[in-house]
Amino acid sequence: MELADELGGTILIVDFGSQVTQLIARRVREAGVYCEIAPFSMAEEAFAKLSPSGIILSGSPASVPAEGSPRAPQMLFDSGLPILGICYGQQVMTKQLGGEVRPGHETGEGGEFGRAFLTVTEDCALFDGLWKVGERHQVWMSHGDKVTDFAPGFRIVAKSDGAPFAVIANEEKKYYGTQFHPEVVHTPDGGRLIANFVRHVCGLSGDWTMAAYRDAQIRAIREQVGDGKVICGLSGGVDSAVAAVLIHEAIGDQLTCVFVDHGLMRANEAAEVVSLFRGHYNIPLVHVDAEEMFLSGLEGVTDPEAKRKFIGKTFIDVFEAEAAKIGGADFLAQGTLYPDVIESVSFTGGPSVTIKSHHNVGGLPERMNMQLVEPLRELFKDEVRDLGRELGLPDAFVQRHPFPGPGLAIRIPGEVTKERCDILRKADAIYLEEIRNAGLYDAIWQAFAVLLPVRTVGVMGDARTYDSVCGLRAVTSVDGMTADVYPFESAFLQNVATRIINEVQGINRVVYDYTSKPPGTIEWE
Ligand code: XMP
């Protein structure tokens, strides 16, 4: 069966380098339709792979009137498929179909940036069940250039003060263009406009599900792997776990998982991973207890980068040795996600396509001469969680906060010892238990305790104490790239502080970290 049939139809998103192209994909998938993003320079290949039912042209930092600015491949217009152009996408479509686009300063009106209001002037399929003629609606604009003359066959269906061509439509061809960005949350009805395009205009049913995705991936994994052997490193995190369970469903015991326990895990984490994989799924699992090796190598190491480098290298050494013991493997499985593989295009449209590549176990595939199996490459983080649930992973596991590869080592500034890891594990467990009890766990992107290399004086039961300081961190975030401090009630923090000081020997003071990212990072090292 064709990929498009298997997935219930697809949409191709052509990327011209906008900062928010990924949000278009989010909105299309929220409408229950599978889509992929391709840089404009690779749109033809993606078209052949996806056999899409419709095309969306993204925004861009480039300017259509500027020489050398990117264009959509002509074959997209020749395909006869519906097209939605967003911002630059609207302008480039207009230009390529015979209309005119001019820089804002030439029109004497300047651009429009931020919140704007448009007025609906005519009915249009994009507005079905949503917007009526004469209504005003909030949208989000971000453009300098503007369409000054539309292409033959188009008409204006909505206008704003700064953009007389706020929405244009050629219903016969099923071409639509919005000057605003429907994909961002500041266009409150944007998701529904995009849903109208993919469902009403492109005729897709919107019933793409994780079950369909899982089945398509299982077939793809079987095809790729054949009767080869696959090895998968488990980190204790959600991504590698979901990848492993999916691959196991596809190829059974051709998969072996290796869990390198570096002794820098949180309380009970290692036991949970082992019982989930061996007990619940019956997946062949090599559990390597390498605590001694990691902790002895970390003796006297205080520099954050030196810690990270040592842990990364030792992880690869241990993993490689275990792989050799089980007779090697042809494939290495990784839980790489979509945001890590989307290719971002340069806005000049030149050949310098930057490809972000992300290897969870960097350097290993080349060193061991293995091919990669990455069944989550098309998914966003929350979709991985949905897939995990689809595969029967327990909710508590699927909803876990991210945890860094180097583990507690980068939450213990200064020297890492077993004693300090144990102290931190206890404090961290109390903090997370209180967060769960308060029903706050899912509202927080990541929360953890940090053990500082600072001792302060305290008094407990008439005795003087001289113990370590524990820092608490909790942030909200969408992707970990930027983060805000989670605003706990002070009574909550006081309670956590009291419990930690009373129950964890070695800590006599607790502080809360009020630093956002930037300027801070989420982890302390
Ligand atoms: P920072 O500290 O850079 O962290 O603001 C952003 C997100 O990435 C996680 N993180 C890591 N994850 N290996 C990982 O797998 C690492 O070396 C690593 N360092 C940071 C961090 O926990 C946060 O979610």
CSV table of N, CA, C and O in Angstrom, one decimal, residues 7 10 34 44 50-51 63 67 83 113 202 235 336 355 389 391 397 414 434 457 476 478 484 495:
chain,number,residue,atom,x,y,z
A,7,LEU,N,-1.8,6.2,5.6
A,7,LEU,CA,-1.9,7.3,6.6
A,7,LEU,C,-3.2,8.1,6.4
A,7,LEU,O,-3.4,9.1,7.1
A,10,THR,N,-2.1,12.7,3.0
A,10,THR,CA,-1.0,13.5,3.6
A,10,THR,C,-1.0,14.9,3.0
A,10,THR,O,-1.6,15.2,2.0
A,34,TYR,N,-1.9,13.6,8.6
A,34,TYR,CA,-0.4,13.4,8.6
A,34,TYR,C,0.2,14.4,7.6
A,34,TYR,O,-0.3,14.6,6.5
A,44,GLU,N,10.2,18.6,-4.4
A,44,GLU,CA,9.8,17.6,-5.4
A,44,GLU,C,10.0,16.2,-4.9
A,44,GLU,O,9.1,15.4,-5.1
A,50,LEU,N,5.4,11.5,-0.6
A,50,LEU,CA,4.2,11.6,0.2
A,50,LEU,C,2.9,11.5,-0.6
A,50,LEU,O,1.8,11.2,-0.1
A,51,SER,N,3.0,11.7,-1.9
A,51,SER,CA,1.7,11.8,-2.8
A,51,SER,C,0.7,12.6,-2.0
A,51,SER,O,-0.4,12.1,-1.7
A,63,SER,N,12.5,38.0,1.2
A,63,SER,CA,11.6,39.0,0.6
A,63,SER,C,11.3,38.6,-0.9
A,63,SER,O,12.3,38.5,-1.6
A,67,GLU,N,16.1,39.9,-5.2
A,67,GLU,CA,16.7,39.0,-6.2
A,67,GLU,C,17.2,37.7,-5.6
A,67,GLU,O,17.8,37.8,-4.5
A,83,ILE,N,-3.7,24.5,-2.7
A,83,ILE,CA,-2.5,25.1,-2.1
A,83,ILE,C,-2.9,26.2,-1.1
A,83,ILE,O,-3.8,27.0,-1.5
A,113,PHE,N,3.2,44.1,12.1
A,113,PHE,CA,3.8,43.2,13.0
A,113,PHE,C,3.0,43.0,14.3
A,113,PHE,O,2.7,44.0,14.9
A,202,CYS,N,-9.0,20.1,1.0
A,202,CYS,CA,-8.3,18.9,0.4
A,202,CYS,C,-9.0,17.6,0.5
A,202,CYS,O,-8.6,16.6,0.0
A,235,SER,N,17.8,4.8,27.9
A,235,SER,CA,18.4,5.8,28.8
A,235,SER,C,17.5,5.9,30.1
A,235,SER,O,17.9,6.6,31.1
A,336,THR,N,15.4,9.4,18.1
A,336,THR,CA,15.5,10.8,17.5
A,336,THR,C,14.2,11.3,17.2
A,336,THR,O,13.4,10.6,16.6
A,355,ILE,N,21.6,21.2,8.0
A,355,ILE,CA,20.9,20.0,8.5
A,355,ILE,C,21.2,19.8,10.0
A,355,ILE,O,22.4,19.6,10.3
A,389,ARG,N,1.5,5.5,24.7
A,389,ARG,CA,0.3,5.0,25.3
A,389,ARG,C,-0.3,4.0,24.4
A,389,ARG,O,-0.9,2.9,24.8
A,391,LEU,N,1.2,2.0,22.6
A,391,LEU,CA,1.9,0.7,22.7
A,391,LEU,C,1.8,0.1,24.1
A,391,LEU,O,2.4,-0.9,24.4
A,397,PHE,N,5.0,6.4,33.2
A,397,PHE,CA,6.3,6.4,32.5
A,397,PHE,C,6.3,7.3,31.3
A,397,PHE,O,7.2,8.1,31.1
A,414,GLY,N,30.7,20.5,41.4
A,414,GLY,CA,31.8,20.0,42.1
A,414,GLY,C,32.0,18.5,42.0
A,414,GLY,O,31.4,17.9,41.0
A,434,GLU,N,6.1,15.4,46.4
A,434,GLU,CA,5.2,16.5,46.7
A,434,GLU,C,4.6,17.1,45.5
A,434,GLU,O,3.4,17.5,45.5
A,457,VAL,N,25.7,27.0,57.9
A,457,VAL,CA,25.4,26.6,59.3
A,457,VAL,C,23.9,26.6,59.6
A,457,VAL,O,23.2,27.5,59.1
A,476,THR,N,8.7,25.6,33.2
A,476,THR,CA,7.8,25.3,32.1
A,476,THR,C,8.5,25.5,30.8
A,476,THR,O,9.4,26.4,30.8
A,478,VAL,N,8.3,24.5,26.2
A,478,VAL,CA,7.7,23.8,25.1
A,478,VAL,C,8.6,22.7,24.5
A,478,VAL,O,8.3,21.6,24.2
A,484,ASP,N,10.6,29.0,31.4
A,484,ASP,CA,10.1,29.9,32.5
A,484,ASP,C,10.2,29.2,33.8
A,484,ASP,O,9.9,28.0,33.9
A,495,ASN,N,6.9,23.7,52.6
A,495,ASN,CA,6.7,22.3,53.0
A,495,ASN,C,7.8,21.3,52.4
A,495,ASN,O,8.3,20.5,53.1
